[in-house]
mmCIF file of C-alpha atoms in Angstrom:
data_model
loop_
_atom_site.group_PDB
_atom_site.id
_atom_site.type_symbol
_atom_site.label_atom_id
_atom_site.label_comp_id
_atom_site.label_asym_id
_atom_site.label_seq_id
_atom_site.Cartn_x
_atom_site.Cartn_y
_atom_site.Cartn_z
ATOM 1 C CA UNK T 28 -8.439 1.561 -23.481
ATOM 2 C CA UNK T 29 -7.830 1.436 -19.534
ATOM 3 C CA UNK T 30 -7.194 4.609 -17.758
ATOM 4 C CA UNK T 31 -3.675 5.125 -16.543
ATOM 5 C CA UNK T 32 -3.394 3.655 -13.093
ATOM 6 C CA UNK T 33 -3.118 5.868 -9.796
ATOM 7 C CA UNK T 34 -1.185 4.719 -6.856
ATOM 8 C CA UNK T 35 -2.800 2.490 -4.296
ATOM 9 C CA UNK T 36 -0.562 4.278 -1.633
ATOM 10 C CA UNK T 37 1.445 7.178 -2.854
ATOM 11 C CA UNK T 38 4.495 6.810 -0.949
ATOM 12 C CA UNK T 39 6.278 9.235 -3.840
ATOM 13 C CA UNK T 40 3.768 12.177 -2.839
ATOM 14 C CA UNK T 41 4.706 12.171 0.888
ATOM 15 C CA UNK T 42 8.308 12.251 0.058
ATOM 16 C CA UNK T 43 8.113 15.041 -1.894
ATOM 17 C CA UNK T 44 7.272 16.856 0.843
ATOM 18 C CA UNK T 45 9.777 15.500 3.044
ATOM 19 C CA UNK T 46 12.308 14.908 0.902
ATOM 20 C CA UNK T 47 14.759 17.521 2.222
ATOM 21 C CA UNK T 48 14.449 16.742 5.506
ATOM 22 C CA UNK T 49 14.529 12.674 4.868
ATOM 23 C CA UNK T 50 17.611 13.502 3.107
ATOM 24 C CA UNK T 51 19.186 15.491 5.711
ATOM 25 C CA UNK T 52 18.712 12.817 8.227
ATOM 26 C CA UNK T 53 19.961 9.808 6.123
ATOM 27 C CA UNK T 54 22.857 11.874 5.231
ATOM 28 C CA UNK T 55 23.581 13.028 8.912
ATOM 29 C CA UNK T 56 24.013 8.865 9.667
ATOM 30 C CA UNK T 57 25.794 7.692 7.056
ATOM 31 C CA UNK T 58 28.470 10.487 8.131
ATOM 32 C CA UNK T 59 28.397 9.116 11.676
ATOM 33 C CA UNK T 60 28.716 5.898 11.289
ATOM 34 C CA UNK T 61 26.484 4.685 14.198
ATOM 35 C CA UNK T 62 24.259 2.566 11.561
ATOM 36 C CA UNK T 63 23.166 0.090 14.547
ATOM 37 C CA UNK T 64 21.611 1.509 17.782
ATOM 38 C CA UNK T 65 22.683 5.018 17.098
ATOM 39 C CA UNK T 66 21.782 8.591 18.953
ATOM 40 C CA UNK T 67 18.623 8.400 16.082
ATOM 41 C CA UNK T 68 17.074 4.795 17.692
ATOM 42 C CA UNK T 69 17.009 6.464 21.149
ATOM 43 C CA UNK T 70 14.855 9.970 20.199
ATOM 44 C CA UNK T 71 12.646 7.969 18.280
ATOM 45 C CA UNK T 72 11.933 5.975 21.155
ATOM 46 C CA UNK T 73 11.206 8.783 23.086
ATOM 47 C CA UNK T 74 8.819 10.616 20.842
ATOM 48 C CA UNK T 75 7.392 7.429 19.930
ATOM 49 C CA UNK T 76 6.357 6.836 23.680
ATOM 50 C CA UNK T 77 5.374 10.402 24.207
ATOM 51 C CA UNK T 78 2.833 9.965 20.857
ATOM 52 C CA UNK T 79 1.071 7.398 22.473
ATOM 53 C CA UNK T 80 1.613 7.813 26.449
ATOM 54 C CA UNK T 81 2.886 4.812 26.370
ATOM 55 C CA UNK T 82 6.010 4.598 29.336
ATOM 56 C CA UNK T 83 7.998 2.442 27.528
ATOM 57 C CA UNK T 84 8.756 2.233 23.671
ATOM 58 C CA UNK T 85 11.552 -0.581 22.555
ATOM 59 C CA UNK T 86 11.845 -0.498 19.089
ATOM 60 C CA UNK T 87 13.036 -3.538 16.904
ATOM 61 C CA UNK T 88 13.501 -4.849 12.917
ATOM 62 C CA UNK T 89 9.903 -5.642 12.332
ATOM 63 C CA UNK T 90 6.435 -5.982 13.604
ATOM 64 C CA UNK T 91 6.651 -9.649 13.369
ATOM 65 C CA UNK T 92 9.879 -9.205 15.701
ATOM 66 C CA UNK T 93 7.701 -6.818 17.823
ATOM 67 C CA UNK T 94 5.312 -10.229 18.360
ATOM 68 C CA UNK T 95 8.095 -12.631 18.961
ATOM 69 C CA UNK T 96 10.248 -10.302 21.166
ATOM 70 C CA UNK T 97 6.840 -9.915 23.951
ATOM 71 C CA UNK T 98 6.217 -13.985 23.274
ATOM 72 C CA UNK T 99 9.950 -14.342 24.093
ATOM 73 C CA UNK T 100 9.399 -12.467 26.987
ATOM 74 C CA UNK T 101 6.296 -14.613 28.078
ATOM 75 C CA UNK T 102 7.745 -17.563 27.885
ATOM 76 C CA UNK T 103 5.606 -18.884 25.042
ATOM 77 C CA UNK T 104 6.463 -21.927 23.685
ATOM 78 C CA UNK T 105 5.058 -25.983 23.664
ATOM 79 C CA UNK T 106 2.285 -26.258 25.960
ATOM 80 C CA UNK T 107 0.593 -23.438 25.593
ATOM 81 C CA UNK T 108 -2.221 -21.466 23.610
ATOM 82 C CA UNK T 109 -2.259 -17.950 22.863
ATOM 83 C CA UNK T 110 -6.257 -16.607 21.214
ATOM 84 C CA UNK T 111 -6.287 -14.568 18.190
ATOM 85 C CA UNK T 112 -8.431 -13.839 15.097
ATOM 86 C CA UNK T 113 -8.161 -15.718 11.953
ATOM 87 C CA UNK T 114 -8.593 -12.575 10.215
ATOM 88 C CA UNK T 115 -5.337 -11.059 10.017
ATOM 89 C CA UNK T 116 -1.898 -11.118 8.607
ATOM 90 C CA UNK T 117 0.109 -14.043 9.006
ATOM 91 C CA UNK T 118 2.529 -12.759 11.309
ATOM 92 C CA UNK T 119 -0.027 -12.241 14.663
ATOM 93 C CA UNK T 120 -0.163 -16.089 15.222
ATOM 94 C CA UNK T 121 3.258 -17.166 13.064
ATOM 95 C CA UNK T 122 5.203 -15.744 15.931
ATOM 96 C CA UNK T 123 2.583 -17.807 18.275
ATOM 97 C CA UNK T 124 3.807 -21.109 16.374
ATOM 98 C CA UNK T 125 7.564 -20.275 15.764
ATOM 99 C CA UNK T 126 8.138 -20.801 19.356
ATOM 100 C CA UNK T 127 5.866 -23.831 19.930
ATOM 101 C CA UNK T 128 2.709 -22.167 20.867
ATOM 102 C CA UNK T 129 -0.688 -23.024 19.814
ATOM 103 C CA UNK T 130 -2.551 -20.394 17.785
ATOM 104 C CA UNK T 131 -6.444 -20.861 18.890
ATOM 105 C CA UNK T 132 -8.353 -19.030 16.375
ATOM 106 C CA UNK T 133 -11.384 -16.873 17.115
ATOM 107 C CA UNK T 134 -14.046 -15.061 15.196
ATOM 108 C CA UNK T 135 -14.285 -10.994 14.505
ATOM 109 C CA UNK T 136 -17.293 -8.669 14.610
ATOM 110 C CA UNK T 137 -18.753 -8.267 10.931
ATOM 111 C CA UNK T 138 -18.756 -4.415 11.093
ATOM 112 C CA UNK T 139 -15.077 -3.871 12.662
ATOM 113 C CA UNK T 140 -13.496 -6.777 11.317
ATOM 114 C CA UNK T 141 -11.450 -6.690 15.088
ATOM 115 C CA UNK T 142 -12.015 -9.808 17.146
ATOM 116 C CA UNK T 143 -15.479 -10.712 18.671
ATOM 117 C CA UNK T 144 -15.176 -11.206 22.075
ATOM 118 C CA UNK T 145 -18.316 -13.922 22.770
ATOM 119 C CA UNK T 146 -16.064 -15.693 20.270
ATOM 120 C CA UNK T 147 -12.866 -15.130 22.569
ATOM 121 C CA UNK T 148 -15.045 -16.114 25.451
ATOM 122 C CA UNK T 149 -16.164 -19.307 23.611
ATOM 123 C CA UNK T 150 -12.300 -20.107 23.021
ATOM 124 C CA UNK T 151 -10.941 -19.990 26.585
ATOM 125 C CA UNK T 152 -13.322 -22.010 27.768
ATOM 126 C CA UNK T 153 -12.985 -24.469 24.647
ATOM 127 C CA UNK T 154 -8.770 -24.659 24.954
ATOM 128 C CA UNK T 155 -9.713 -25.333 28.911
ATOM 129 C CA UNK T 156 -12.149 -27.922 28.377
ATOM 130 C CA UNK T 157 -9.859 -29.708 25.748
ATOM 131 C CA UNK T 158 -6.724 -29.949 28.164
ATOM 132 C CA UNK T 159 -5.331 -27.078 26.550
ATOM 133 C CA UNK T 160 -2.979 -24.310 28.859
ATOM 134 C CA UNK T 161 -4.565 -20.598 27.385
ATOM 135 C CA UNK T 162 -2.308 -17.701 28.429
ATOM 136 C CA UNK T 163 -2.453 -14.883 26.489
ATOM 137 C CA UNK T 164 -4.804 -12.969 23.592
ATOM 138 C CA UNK T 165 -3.349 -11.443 20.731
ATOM 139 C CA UNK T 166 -6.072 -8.345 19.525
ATOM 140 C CA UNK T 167 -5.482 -7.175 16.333
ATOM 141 C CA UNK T 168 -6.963 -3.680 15.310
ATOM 142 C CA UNK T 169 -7.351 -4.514 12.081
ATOM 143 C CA UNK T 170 -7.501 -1.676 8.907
ATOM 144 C CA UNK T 171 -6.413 1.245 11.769
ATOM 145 C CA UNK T 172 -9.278 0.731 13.859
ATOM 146 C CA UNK T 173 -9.084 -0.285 17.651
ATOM 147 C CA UNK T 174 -10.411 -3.698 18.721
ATOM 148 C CA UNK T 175 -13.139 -3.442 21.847
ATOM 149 C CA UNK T 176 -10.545 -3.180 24.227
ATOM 150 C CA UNK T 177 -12.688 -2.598 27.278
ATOM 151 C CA UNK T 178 -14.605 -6.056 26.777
ATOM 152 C CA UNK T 179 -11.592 -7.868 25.739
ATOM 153 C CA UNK T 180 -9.493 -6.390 28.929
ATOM 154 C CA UNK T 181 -12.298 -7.833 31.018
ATOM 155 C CA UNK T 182 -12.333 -11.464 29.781
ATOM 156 C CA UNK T 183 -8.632 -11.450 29.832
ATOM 157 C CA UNK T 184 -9.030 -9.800 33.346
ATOM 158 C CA UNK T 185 -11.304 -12.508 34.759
ATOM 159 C CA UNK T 186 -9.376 -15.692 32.641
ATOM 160 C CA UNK T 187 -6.083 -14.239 34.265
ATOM 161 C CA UNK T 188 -4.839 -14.451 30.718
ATOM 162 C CA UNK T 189 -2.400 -11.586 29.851
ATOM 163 C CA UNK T 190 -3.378 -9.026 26.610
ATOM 164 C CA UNK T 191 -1.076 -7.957 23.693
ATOM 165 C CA UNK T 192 -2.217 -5.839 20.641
ATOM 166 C CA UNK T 193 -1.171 -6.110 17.867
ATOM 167 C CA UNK T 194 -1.393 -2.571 16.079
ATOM 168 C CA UNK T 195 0.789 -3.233 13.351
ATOM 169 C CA UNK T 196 -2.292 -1.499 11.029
ATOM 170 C CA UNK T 197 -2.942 0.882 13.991
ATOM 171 C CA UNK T 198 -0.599 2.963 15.733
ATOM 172 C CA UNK T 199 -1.729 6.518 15.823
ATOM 173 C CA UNK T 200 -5.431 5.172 16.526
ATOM 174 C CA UNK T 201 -7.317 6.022 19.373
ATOM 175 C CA UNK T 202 -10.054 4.275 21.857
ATOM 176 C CA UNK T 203 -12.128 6.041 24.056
ATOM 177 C CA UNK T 204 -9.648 8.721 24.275
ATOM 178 C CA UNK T 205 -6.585 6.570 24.468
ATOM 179 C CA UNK T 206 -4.247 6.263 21.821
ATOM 180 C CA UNK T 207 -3.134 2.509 21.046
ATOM 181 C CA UNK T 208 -0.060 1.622 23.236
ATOM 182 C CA UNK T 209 -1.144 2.266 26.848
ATOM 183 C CA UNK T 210 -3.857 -1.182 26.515
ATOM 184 C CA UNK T 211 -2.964 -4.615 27.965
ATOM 185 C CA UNK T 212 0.484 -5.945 28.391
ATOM 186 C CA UNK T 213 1.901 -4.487 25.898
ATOM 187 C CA UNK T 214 1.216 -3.364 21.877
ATOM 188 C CA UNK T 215 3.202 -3.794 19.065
ATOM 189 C CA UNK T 216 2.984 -1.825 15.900
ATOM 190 C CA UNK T 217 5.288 -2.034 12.531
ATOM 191 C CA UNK T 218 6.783 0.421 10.187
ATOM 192 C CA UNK T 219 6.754 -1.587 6.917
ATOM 193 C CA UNK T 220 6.730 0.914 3.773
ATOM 194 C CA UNK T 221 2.685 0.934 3.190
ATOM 195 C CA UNK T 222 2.275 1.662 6.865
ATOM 196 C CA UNK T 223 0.156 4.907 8.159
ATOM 197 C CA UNK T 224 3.688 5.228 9.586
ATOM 198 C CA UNK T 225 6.166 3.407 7.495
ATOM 199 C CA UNK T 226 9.883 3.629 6.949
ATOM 200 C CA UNK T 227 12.268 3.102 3.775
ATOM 201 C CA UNK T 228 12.277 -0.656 4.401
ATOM 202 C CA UNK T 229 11.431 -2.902 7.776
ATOM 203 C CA UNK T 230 11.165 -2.106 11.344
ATOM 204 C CA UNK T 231 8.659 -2.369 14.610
ATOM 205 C CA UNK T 232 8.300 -1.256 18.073
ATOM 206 C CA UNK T 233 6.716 -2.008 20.809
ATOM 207 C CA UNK T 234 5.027 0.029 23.603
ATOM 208 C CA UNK T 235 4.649 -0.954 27.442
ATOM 209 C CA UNK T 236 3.988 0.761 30.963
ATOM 210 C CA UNK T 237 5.919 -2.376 32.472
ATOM 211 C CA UNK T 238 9.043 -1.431 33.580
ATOM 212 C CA UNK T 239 10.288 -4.965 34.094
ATOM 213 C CA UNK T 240 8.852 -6.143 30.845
ATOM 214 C CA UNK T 241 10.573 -2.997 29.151
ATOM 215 C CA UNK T 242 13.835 -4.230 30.269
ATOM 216 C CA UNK T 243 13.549 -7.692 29.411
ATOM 217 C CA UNK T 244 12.354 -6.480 25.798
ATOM 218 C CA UNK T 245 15.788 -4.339 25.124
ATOM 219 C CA UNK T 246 17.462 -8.143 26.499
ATOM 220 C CA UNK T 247 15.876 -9.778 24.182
ATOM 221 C CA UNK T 248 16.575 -7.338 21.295
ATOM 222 C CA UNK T 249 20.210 -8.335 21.475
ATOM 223 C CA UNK T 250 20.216 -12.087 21.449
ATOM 224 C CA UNK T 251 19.208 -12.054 25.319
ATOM 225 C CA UNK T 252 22.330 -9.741 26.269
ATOM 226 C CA UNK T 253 22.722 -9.029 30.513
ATOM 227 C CA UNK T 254 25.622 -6.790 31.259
ATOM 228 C CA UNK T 255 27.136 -6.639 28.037
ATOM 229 C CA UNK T 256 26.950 -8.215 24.446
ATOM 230 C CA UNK T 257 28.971 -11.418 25.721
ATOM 231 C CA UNK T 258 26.796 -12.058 29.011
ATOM 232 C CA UNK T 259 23.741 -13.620 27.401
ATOM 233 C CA UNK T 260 21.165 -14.478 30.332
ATOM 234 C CA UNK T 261 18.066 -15.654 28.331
ATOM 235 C CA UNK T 262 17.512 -16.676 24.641
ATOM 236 C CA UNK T 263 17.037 -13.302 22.360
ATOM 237 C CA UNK T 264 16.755 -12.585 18.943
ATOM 238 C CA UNK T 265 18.831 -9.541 16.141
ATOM 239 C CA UNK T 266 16.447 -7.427 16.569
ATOM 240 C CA UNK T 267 17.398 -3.974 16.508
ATOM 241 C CA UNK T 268 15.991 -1.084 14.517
ATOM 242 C CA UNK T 269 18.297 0.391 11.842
ATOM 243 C CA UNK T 270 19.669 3.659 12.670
ATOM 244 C CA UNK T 271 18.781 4.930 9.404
ATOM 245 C CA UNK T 272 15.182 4.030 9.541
ATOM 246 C CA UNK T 273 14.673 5.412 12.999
ATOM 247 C CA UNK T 274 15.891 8.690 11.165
ATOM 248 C CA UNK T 275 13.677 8.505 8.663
ATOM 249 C CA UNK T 276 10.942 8.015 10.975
ATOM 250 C CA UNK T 277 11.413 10.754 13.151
ATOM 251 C CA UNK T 278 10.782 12.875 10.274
ATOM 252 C CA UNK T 279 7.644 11.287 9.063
ATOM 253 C CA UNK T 280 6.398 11.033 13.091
ATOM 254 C CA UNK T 281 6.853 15.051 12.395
ATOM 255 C CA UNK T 282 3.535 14.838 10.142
ATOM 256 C CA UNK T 283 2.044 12.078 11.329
ATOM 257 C CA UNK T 284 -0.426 14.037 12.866
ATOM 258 C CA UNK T 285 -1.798 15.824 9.855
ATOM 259 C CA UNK T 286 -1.472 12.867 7.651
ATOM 260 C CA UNK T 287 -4.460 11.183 10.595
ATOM 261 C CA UNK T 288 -6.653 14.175 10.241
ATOM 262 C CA UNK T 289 -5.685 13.573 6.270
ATOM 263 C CA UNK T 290 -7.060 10.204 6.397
ATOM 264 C CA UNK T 291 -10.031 10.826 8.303
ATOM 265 C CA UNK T 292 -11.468 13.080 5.973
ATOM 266 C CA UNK T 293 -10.607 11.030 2.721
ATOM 267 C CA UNK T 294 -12.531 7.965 4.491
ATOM 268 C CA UNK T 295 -15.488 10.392 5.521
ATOM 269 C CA UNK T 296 -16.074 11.133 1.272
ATOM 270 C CA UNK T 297 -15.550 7.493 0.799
ATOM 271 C CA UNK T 298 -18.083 6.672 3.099
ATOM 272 C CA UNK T 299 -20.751 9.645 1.697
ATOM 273 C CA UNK T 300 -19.874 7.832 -1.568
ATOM 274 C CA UNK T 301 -20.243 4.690 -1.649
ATOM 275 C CA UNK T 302 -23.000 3.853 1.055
ATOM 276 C CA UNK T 303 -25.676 3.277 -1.293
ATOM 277 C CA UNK T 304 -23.553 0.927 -3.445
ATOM 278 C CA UNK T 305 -21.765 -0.744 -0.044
ATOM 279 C CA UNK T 306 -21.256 -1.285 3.106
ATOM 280 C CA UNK T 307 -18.606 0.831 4.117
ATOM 281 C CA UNK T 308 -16.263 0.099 7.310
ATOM 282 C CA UNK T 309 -18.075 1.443 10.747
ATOM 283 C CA UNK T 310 -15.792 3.095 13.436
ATOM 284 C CA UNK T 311 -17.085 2.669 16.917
ATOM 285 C CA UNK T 312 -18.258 5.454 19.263
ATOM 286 C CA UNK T 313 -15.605 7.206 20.702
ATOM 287 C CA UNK T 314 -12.877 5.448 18.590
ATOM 288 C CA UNK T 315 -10.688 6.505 16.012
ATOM 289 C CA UNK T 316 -9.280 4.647 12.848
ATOM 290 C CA UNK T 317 -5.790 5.468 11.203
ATOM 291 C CA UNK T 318 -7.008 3.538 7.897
ATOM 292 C CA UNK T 319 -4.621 1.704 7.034
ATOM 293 C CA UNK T 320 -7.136 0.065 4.366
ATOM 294 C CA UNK T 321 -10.501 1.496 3.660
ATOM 295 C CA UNK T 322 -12.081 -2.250 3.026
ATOM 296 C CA UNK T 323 -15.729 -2.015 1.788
ATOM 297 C CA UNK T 324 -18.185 -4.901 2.261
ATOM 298 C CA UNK T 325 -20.062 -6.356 -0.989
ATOM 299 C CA UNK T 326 -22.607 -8.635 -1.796
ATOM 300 C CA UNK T 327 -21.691 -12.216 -2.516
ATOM 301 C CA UNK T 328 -20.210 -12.346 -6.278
ATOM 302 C CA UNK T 329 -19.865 -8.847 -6.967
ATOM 303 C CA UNK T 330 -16.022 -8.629 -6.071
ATOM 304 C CA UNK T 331 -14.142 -9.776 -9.151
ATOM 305 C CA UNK T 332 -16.581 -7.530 -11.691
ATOM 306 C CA UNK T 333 -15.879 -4.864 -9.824
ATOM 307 C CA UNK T 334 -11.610 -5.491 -9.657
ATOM 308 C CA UNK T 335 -12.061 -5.606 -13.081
ATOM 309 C CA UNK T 336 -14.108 -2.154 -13.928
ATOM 310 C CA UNK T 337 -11.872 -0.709 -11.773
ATOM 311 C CA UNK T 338 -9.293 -1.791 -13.255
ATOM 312 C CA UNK T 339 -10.476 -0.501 -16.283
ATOM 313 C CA UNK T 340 -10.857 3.342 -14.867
ATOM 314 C CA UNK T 341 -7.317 3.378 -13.370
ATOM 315 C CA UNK T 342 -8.488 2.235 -10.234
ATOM 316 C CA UNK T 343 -6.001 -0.496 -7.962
ATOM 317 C CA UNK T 344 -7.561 -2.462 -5.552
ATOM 318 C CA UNK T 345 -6.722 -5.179 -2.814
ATOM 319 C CA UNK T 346 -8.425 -7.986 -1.234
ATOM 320 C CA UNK T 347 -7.315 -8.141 2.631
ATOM 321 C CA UNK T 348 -7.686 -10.744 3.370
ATOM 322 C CA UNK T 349 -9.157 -13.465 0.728
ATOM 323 C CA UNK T 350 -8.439 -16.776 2.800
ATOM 324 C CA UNK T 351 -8.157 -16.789 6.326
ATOM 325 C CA UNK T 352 -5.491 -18.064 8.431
ATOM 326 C CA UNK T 353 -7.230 -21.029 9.699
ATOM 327 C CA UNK T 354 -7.802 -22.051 6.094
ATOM 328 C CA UNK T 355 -4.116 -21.629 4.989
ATOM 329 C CA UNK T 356 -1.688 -24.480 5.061
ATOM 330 C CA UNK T 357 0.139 -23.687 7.525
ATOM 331 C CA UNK T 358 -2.357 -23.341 10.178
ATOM 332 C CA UNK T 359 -5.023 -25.016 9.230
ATOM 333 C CA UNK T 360 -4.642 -27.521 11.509
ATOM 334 C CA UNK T 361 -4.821 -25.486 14.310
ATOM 335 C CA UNK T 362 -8.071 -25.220 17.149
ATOM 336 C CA UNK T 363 -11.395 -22.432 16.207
ATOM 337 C CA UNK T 364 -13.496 -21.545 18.369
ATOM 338 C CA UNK T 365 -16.899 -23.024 17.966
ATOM 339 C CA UNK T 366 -15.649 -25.697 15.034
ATOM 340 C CA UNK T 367 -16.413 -22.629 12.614
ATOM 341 C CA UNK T 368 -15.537 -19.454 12.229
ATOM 342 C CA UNK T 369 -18.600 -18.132 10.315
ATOM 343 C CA UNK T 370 -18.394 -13.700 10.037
ATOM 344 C CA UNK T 371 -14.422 -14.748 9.181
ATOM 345 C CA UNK T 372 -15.312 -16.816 6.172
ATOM 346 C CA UNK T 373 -17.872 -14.524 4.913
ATOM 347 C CA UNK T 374 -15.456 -11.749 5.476
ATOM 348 C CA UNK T 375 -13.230 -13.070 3.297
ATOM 349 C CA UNK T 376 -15.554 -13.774 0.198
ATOM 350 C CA UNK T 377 -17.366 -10.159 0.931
ATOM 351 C CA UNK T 378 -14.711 -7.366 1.258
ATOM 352 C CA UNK T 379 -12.364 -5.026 -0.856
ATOM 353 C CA UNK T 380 -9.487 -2.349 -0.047
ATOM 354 C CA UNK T 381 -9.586 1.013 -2.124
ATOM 355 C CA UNK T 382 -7.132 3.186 -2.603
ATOM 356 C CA UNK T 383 -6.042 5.262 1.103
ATOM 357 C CA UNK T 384 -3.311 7.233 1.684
ATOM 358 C CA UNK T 385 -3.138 11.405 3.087
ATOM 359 C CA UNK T 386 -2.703 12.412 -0.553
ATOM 360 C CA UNK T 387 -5.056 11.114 -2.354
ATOM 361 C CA UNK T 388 -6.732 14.164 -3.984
ATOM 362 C CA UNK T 389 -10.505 14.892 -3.830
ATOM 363 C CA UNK T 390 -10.985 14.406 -7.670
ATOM 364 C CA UNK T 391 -8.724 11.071 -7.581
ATOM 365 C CA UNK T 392 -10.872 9.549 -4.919
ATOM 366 C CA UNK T 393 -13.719 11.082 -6.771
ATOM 367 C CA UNK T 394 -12.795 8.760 -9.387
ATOM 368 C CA UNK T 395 -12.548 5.839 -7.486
ATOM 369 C CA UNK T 396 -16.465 6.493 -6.216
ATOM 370 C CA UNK T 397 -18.007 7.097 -9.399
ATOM 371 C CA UNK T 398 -16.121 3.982 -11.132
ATOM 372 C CA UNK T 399 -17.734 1.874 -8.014
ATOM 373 C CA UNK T 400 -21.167 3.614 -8.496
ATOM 374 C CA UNK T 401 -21.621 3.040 -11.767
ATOM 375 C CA UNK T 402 -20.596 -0.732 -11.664
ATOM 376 C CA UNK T 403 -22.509 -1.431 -8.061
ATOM 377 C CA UNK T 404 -25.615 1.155 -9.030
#
């Protein structure tokens, strides 16, 4: 008989901490009626910005908004190539190809999953050589961890190609002693539920020192709005944050401090656990993850037995991500770097997510390592 099954992400435990106050705040807007751009949007903004450094924070409906608001304001569209990994979500190059861009895919580093930048490197000059117009990179810190943003800012710096991250996995991380919004262009992040920092439903943001981008973004936001909701002077989008999730996620920006330190320390045990069995993700010096997923590396053909005896002791797992995007349908007909994109496709066959979130109890997790040890071992 299978153990009962813990929660992948225990959303329920961090509201019960919260609840009160997540209550409060729902409450307060509801009785205002300012459900769209309300007082709430504005503060959240603000502490948002002051998290990160960041100068600027324009928040929006989604992280996949968050992409296609800074395209938008790029001018992407047909004609142009914007690099990114193949690694990822669907969303970091869907936004690319919604407005006519051309996703060019690129290769990550085996131990960081985050994009490889000799594979970047390889691309630009590849999209150049092919006729192709490349004008902007899309880094993704995959799992919480930063990409290499100091040799990525320098390619992009030489190629006179402009830099966005995409942190949707990542805000609250940390490189070199600079927390993820102040790199590049501009970063993005998103709030969905199973977030480090997620709301009750959708919503994004995005962070920028450049005043003129800034106000282009909140433009944009409203369906390309000048001087007032009926002087539209450039094409925009609906994409404004609910007032009631910015509410809820000034409360949960409250803890989102301990809940990092939280996270930190549950991926330290899983790391002391599960090294001999594993390989377990690598942070790099100086740098500092969020975990959105702790993703483990196997040996070819030993993921599905192990689903399944985890399975069997309670255990939920998740496979991030088991076929990359330049393998998918819908963009597999799209350019990679170097013909192949070799660490992404072994990626994909090799690697497993385990339970993360800032509540997950010693003994639970404890659980989860022994179950792994004794299949693995």
């Amino acid at each position: 008989m299978s153990a009962p099954m813990m929660p992948f992400i225990d959303l329920a435990a961090q509201r019960a901490r919260i609840a009160d106050r997540i209550d409060a705040a729902v409450l307060k807007v509801v009785a205002s009626g300012a459900y769209v751009m309300g007082p709430e949007v504005f503060e959240l903004e603000k502490q948002l910005a002051a998290f990160c450094g960041a100068k600027h924070c324009v928040s929006c409906a989604s992280g996949t908004d968050a992409l296609t608001m800074v395209l938008l304001a790029k001018g992407v569209g047909p004609g142009v190539a914007v690099l990114c990994p193949s690694f990822t979500f669907a969303a970091t190059a869907e936004a690319v190809a919604l407005l006519g861009g051309m996703p060019y895919f690129v290769d990550v580093l085996e131990d960081s999953f985050n994009m490889d930048p000799a594979s970047l490197e390889a691309g630009v000059a590849e999209a150049r050589a092919a006729g192709l117009n490349p004008v902007g990179v899309i880094a993704v810190d995959l799992f919480g961890q930063p990409a290499d943003y100091e040799s990525i800012e320098k390619i992009c710096s030489r190629e006179k190609l402009w830099l966005l991250g995409d942190a949707a996995q990542a805000f609250g991380a940390s490189y070199r002693g600079r927390k993820l919004g102040t790199f590049g262009l501009a970063t993005t992040t998103s709030f969905f539920p199973a977030k480090p920092l997620g709301g009750y439903g959708d919503g994004g943001a995005i962070f920028t020192d450049d005043d003129e981008l800034a106000a282009v973004l909140r433009s944009v936001r409203v369906h390309g709005q000048g001087t007032d909701k009926y002087d539209n002077v450039r094409i925009g989008v609906t994409g404004r944050l609910d007032t009631i999730q910015a509410a809820i996620l000034i409360e949960k920006l409250a803890i989102f401090a301990d809940e990092i330190v939280a996270r930190d320390e549950i991926a330290a045990r899983y790391a002391a656990g599960l090294r001999e069995v594993a390989i377990p993700p690598a942070v790099a010096p100086g740098c500092q993850s969020v975990w959105a997923q702790y993703t483990i590396r196997l040996k070819p053909g030993q993921r599905d037995g192990l689903v399944a005896a985890l399975k069997e002791a309670g255990v939920p797992t998740a496979c991030y991500y088991p076929v990359p995007l330049h393998r998918q349908t819908a963009y597999r007909n799209y350019p990679v770097a170097g013909g192949k994109l070799a660490v992404t496709d072994r990626l994909a066959e090799e690697v497993l997510s385990l339970p993360m979130h800032p509540y997950l109890k010693p003994e639970a997790q404890q659980r989860v390592i022994d179950a792994a040890k004794k299949h693995l071992g």
